[in-house]
PDB file of C-alpha atoms in Angstrom:
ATOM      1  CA  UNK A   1      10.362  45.922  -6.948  1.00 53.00           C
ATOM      2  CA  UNK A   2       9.656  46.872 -10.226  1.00 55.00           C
ATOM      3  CA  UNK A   3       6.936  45.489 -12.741  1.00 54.00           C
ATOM      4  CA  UNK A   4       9.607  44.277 -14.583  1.00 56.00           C
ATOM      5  CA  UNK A   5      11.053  42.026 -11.798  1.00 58.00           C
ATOM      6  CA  UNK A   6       7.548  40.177 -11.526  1.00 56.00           C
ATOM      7  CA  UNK A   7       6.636  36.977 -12.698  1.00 57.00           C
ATOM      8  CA  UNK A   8       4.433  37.373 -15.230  1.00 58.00           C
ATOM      9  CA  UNK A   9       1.011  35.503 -15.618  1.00 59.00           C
ATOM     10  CA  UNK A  10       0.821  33.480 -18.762  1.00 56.00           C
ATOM     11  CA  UNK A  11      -1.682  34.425 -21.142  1.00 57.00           C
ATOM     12  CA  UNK A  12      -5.395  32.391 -21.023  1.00 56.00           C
ATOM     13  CA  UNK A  13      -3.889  30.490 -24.564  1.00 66.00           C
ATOM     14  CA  UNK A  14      -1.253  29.720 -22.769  1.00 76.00           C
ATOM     15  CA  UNK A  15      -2.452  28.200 -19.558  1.00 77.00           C
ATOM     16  CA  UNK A  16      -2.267  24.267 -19.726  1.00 77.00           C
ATOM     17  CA  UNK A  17      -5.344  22.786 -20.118  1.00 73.00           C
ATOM     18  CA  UNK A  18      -5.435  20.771 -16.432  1.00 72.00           C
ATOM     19  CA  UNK A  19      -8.564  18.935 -17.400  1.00 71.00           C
ATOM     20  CA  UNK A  20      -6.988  17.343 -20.393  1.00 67.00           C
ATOM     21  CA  UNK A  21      -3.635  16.217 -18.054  1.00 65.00           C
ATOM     22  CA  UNK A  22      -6.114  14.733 -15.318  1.00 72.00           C
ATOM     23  CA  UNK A  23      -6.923  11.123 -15.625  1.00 68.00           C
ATOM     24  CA  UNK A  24     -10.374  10.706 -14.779  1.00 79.00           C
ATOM     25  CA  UNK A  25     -10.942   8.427 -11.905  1.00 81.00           C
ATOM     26  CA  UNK A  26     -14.019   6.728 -14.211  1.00 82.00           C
ATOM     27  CA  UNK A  27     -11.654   5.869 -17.041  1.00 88.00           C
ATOM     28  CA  UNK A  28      -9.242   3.538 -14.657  1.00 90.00           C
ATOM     29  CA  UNK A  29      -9.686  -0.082 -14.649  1.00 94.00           C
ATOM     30  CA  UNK A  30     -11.073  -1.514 -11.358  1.00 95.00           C
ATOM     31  CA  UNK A  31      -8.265  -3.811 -11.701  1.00 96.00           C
ATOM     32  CA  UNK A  32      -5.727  -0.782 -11.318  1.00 95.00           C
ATOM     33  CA  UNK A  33      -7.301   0.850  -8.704  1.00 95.00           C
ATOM     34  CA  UNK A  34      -6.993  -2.455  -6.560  1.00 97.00           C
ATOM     35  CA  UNK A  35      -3.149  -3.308  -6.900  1.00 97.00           C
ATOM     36  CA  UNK A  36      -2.044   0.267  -6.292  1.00 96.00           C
ATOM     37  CA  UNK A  37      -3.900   0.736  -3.041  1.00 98.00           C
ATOM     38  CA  UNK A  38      -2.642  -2.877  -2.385  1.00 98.00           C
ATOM     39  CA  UNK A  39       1.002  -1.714  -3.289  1.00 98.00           C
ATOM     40  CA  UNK A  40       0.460   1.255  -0.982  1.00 98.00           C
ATOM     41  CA  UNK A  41      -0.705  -0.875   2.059  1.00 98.00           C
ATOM     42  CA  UNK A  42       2.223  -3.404   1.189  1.00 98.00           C
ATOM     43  CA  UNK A  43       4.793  -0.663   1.186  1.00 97.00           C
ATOM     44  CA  UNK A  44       3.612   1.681   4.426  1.00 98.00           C
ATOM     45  CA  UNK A  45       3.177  -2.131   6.421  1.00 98.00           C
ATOM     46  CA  UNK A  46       6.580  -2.798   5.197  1.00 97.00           C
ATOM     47  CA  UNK A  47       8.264   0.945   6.452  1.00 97.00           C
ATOM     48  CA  UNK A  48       6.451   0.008   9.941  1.00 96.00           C
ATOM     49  CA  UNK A  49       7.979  -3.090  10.154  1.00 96.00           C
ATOM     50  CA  UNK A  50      11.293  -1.637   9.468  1.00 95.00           C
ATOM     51  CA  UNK A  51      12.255  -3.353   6.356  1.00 95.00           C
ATOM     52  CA  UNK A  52      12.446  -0.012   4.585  1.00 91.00           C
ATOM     53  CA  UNK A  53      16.601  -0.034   5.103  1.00 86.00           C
ATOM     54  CA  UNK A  54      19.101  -2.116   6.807  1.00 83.00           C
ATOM     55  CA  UNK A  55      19.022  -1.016  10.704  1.00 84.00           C
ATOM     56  CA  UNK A  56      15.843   0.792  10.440  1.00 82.00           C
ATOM     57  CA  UNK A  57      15.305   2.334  13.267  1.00 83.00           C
ATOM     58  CA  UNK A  58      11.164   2.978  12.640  1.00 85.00           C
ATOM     59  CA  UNK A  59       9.393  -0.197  13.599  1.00 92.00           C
ATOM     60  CA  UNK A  60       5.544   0.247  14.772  1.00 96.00           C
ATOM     61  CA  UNK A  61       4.194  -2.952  15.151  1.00 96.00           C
ATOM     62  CA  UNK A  62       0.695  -1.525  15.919  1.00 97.00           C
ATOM     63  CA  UNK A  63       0.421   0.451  12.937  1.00 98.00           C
ATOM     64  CA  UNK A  64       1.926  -2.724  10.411  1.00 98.00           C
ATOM     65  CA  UNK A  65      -0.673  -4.857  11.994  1.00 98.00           C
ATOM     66  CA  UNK A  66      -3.775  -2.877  10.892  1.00 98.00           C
ATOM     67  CA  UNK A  67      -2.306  -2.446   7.651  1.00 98.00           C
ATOM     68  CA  UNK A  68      -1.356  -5.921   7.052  1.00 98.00           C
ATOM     69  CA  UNK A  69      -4.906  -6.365   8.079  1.00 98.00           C
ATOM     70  CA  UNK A  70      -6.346  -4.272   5.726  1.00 98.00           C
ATOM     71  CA  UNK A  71      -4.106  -5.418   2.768  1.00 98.00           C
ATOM     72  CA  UNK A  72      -5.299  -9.262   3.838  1.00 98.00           C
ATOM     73  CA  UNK A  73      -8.832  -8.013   4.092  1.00 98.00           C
ATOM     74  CA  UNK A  74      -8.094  -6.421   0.484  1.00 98.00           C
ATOM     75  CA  UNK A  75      -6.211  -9.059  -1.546  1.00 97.00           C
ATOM     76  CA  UNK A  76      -8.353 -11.908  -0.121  1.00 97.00           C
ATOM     77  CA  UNK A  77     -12.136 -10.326  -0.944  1.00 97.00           C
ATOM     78  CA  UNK A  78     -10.393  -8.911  -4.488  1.00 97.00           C
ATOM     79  CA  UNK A  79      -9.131 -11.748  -5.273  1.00 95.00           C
ATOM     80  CA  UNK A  80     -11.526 -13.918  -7.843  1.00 94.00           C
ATOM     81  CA  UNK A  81     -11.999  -9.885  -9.058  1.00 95.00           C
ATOM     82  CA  UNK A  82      -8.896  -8.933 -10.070  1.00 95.00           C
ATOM     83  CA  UNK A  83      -7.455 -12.882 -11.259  1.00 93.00           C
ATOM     84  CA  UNK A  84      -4.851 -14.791 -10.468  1.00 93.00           C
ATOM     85  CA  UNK A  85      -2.698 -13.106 -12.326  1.00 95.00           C
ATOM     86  CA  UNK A  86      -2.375 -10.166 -10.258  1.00 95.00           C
ATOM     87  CA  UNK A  87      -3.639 -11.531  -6.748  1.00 96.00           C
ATOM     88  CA  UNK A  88      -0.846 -14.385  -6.741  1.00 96.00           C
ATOM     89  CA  UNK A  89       2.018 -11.574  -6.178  1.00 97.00           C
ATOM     90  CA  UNK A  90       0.006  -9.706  -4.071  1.00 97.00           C
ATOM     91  CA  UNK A  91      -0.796 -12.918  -1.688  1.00 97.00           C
ATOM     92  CA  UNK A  92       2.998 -13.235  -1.983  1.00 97.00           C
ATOM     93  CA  UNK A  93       3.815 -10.134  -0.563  1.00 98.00           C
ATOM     94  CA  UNK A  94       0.751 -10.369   1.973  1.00 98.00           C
ATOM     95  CA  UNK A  95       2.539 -13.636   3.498  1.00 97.00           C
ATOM     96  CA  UNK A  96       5.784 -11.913   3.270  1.00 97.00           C
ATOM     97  CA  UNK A  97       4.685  -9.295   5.771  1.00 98.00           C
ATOM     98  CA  UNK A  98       2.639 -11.206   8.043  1.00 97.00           C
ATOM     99  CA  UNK A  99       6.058 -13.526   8.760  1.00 96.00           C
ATOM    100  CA  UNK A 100       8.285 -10.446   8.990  1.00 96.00           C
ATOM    101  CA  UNK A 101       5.500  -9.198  11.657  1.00 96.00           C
ATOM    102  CA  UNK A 102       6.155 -12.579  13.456  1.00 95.00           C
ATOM    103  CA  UNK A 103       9.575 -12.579  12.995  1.00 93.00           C
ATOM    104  CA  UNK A 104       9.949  -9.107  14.046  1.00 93.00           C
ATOM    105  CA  UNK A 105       7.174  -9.472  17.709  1.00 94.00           C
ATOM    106  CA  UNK A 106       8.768 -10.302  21.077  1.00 92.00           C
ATOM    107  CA  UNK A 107       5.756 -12.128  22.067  1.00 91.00           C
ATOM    108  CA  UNK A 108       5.263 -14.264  18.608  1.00 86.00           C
ATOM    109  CA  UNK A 109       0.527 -14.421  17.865  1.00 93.00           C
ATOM    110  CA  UNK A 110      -0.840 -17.942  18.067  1.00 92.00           C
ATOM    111  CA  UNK A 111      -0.965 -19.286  14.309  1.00 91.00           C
ATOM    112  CA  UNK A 112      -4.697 -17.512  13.209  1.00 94.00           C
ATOM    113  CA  UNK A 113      -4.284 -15.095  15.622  1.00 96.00           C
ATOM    114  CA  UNK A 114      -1.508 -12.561  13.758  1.00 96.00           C
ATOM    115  CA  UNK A 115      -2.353  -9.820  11.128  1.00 97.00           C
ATOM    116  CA  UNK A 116      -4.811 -10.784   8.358  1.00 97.00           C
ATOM    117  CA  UNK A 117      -4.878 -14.496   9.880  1.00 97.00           C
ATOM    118  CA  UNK A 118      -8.590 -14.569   9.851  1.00 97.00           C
ATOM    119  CA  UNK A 119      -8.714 -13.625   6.244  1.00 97.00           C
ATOM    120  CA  UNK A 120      -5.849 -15.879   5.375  1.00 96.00           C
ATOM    121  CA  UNK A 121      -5.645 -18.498   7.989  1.00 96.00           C
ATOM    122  CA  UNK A 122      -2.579 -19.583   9.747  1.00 96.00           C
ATOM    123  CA  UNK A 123       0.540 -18.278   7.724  1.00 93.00           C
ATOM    124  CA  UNK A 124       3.889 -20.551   8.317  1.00 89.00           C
ATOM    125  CA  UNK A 125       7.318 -20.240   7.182  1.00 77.00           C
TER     126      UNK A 125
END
């Protein structure tokens, strides 16, 4: 291979400045950092319960349980922190797993006993 076949490297000018395109983690609103870890937990407990698709065959019931969990743990001790405003979806979505989770278990939990119950209390349809 020839030199003129290589990449060349750009010139120090013309590097991109990476510290200028990186967010800083300090300059993100607590608020922010809340509902997108929230989001994440709602979306991975979701893929595990096999509502990604229609006729999903991935369903872990284990792993959507200590996510749910976690994302009731979450939402309920962020709640008077982050307001109403953006807690009320989140609890919507929170109760929206935990039925799919009994919906979706052969051997239904005793109402307090599923995911996130003892953070929530007894979910019902």
């Amino acid at each position: 291979m020839t030199d003129a076949t290589l990449p060349s490297e750009p010139a120090a000018e013309e590097a991109p400045d990476y510290d200028a395109m990186t967010r800083d983690i300090a300059d993100v609103p607590a608020v922010e950092v809340i509902t997108t870890v929230a989001v994440h937990l709602l979306s991975a407990a979701a893929v595990n319960l096999g509502l990604d698709k229609p006729d999903s065959e991935h369903k872990d019931l284990d792993e959507a349980r200590k996510l749910i969990t976690a994302l009731a743990g979450l939402v309920t001790a962020s709640a008077t922190e982050i307001s109403s405003f953006h807690a009320a979806p989140l609890r919507d979505g929170l109760k929206s797993l935990q039925l799919a989770f009994r919906e979706a278990s052969l051997v239904p939990d005793e109402p307090g006993q599923g995911p996130g119950e003892k953070f929530t209390g007894p979910v019902f349809g």
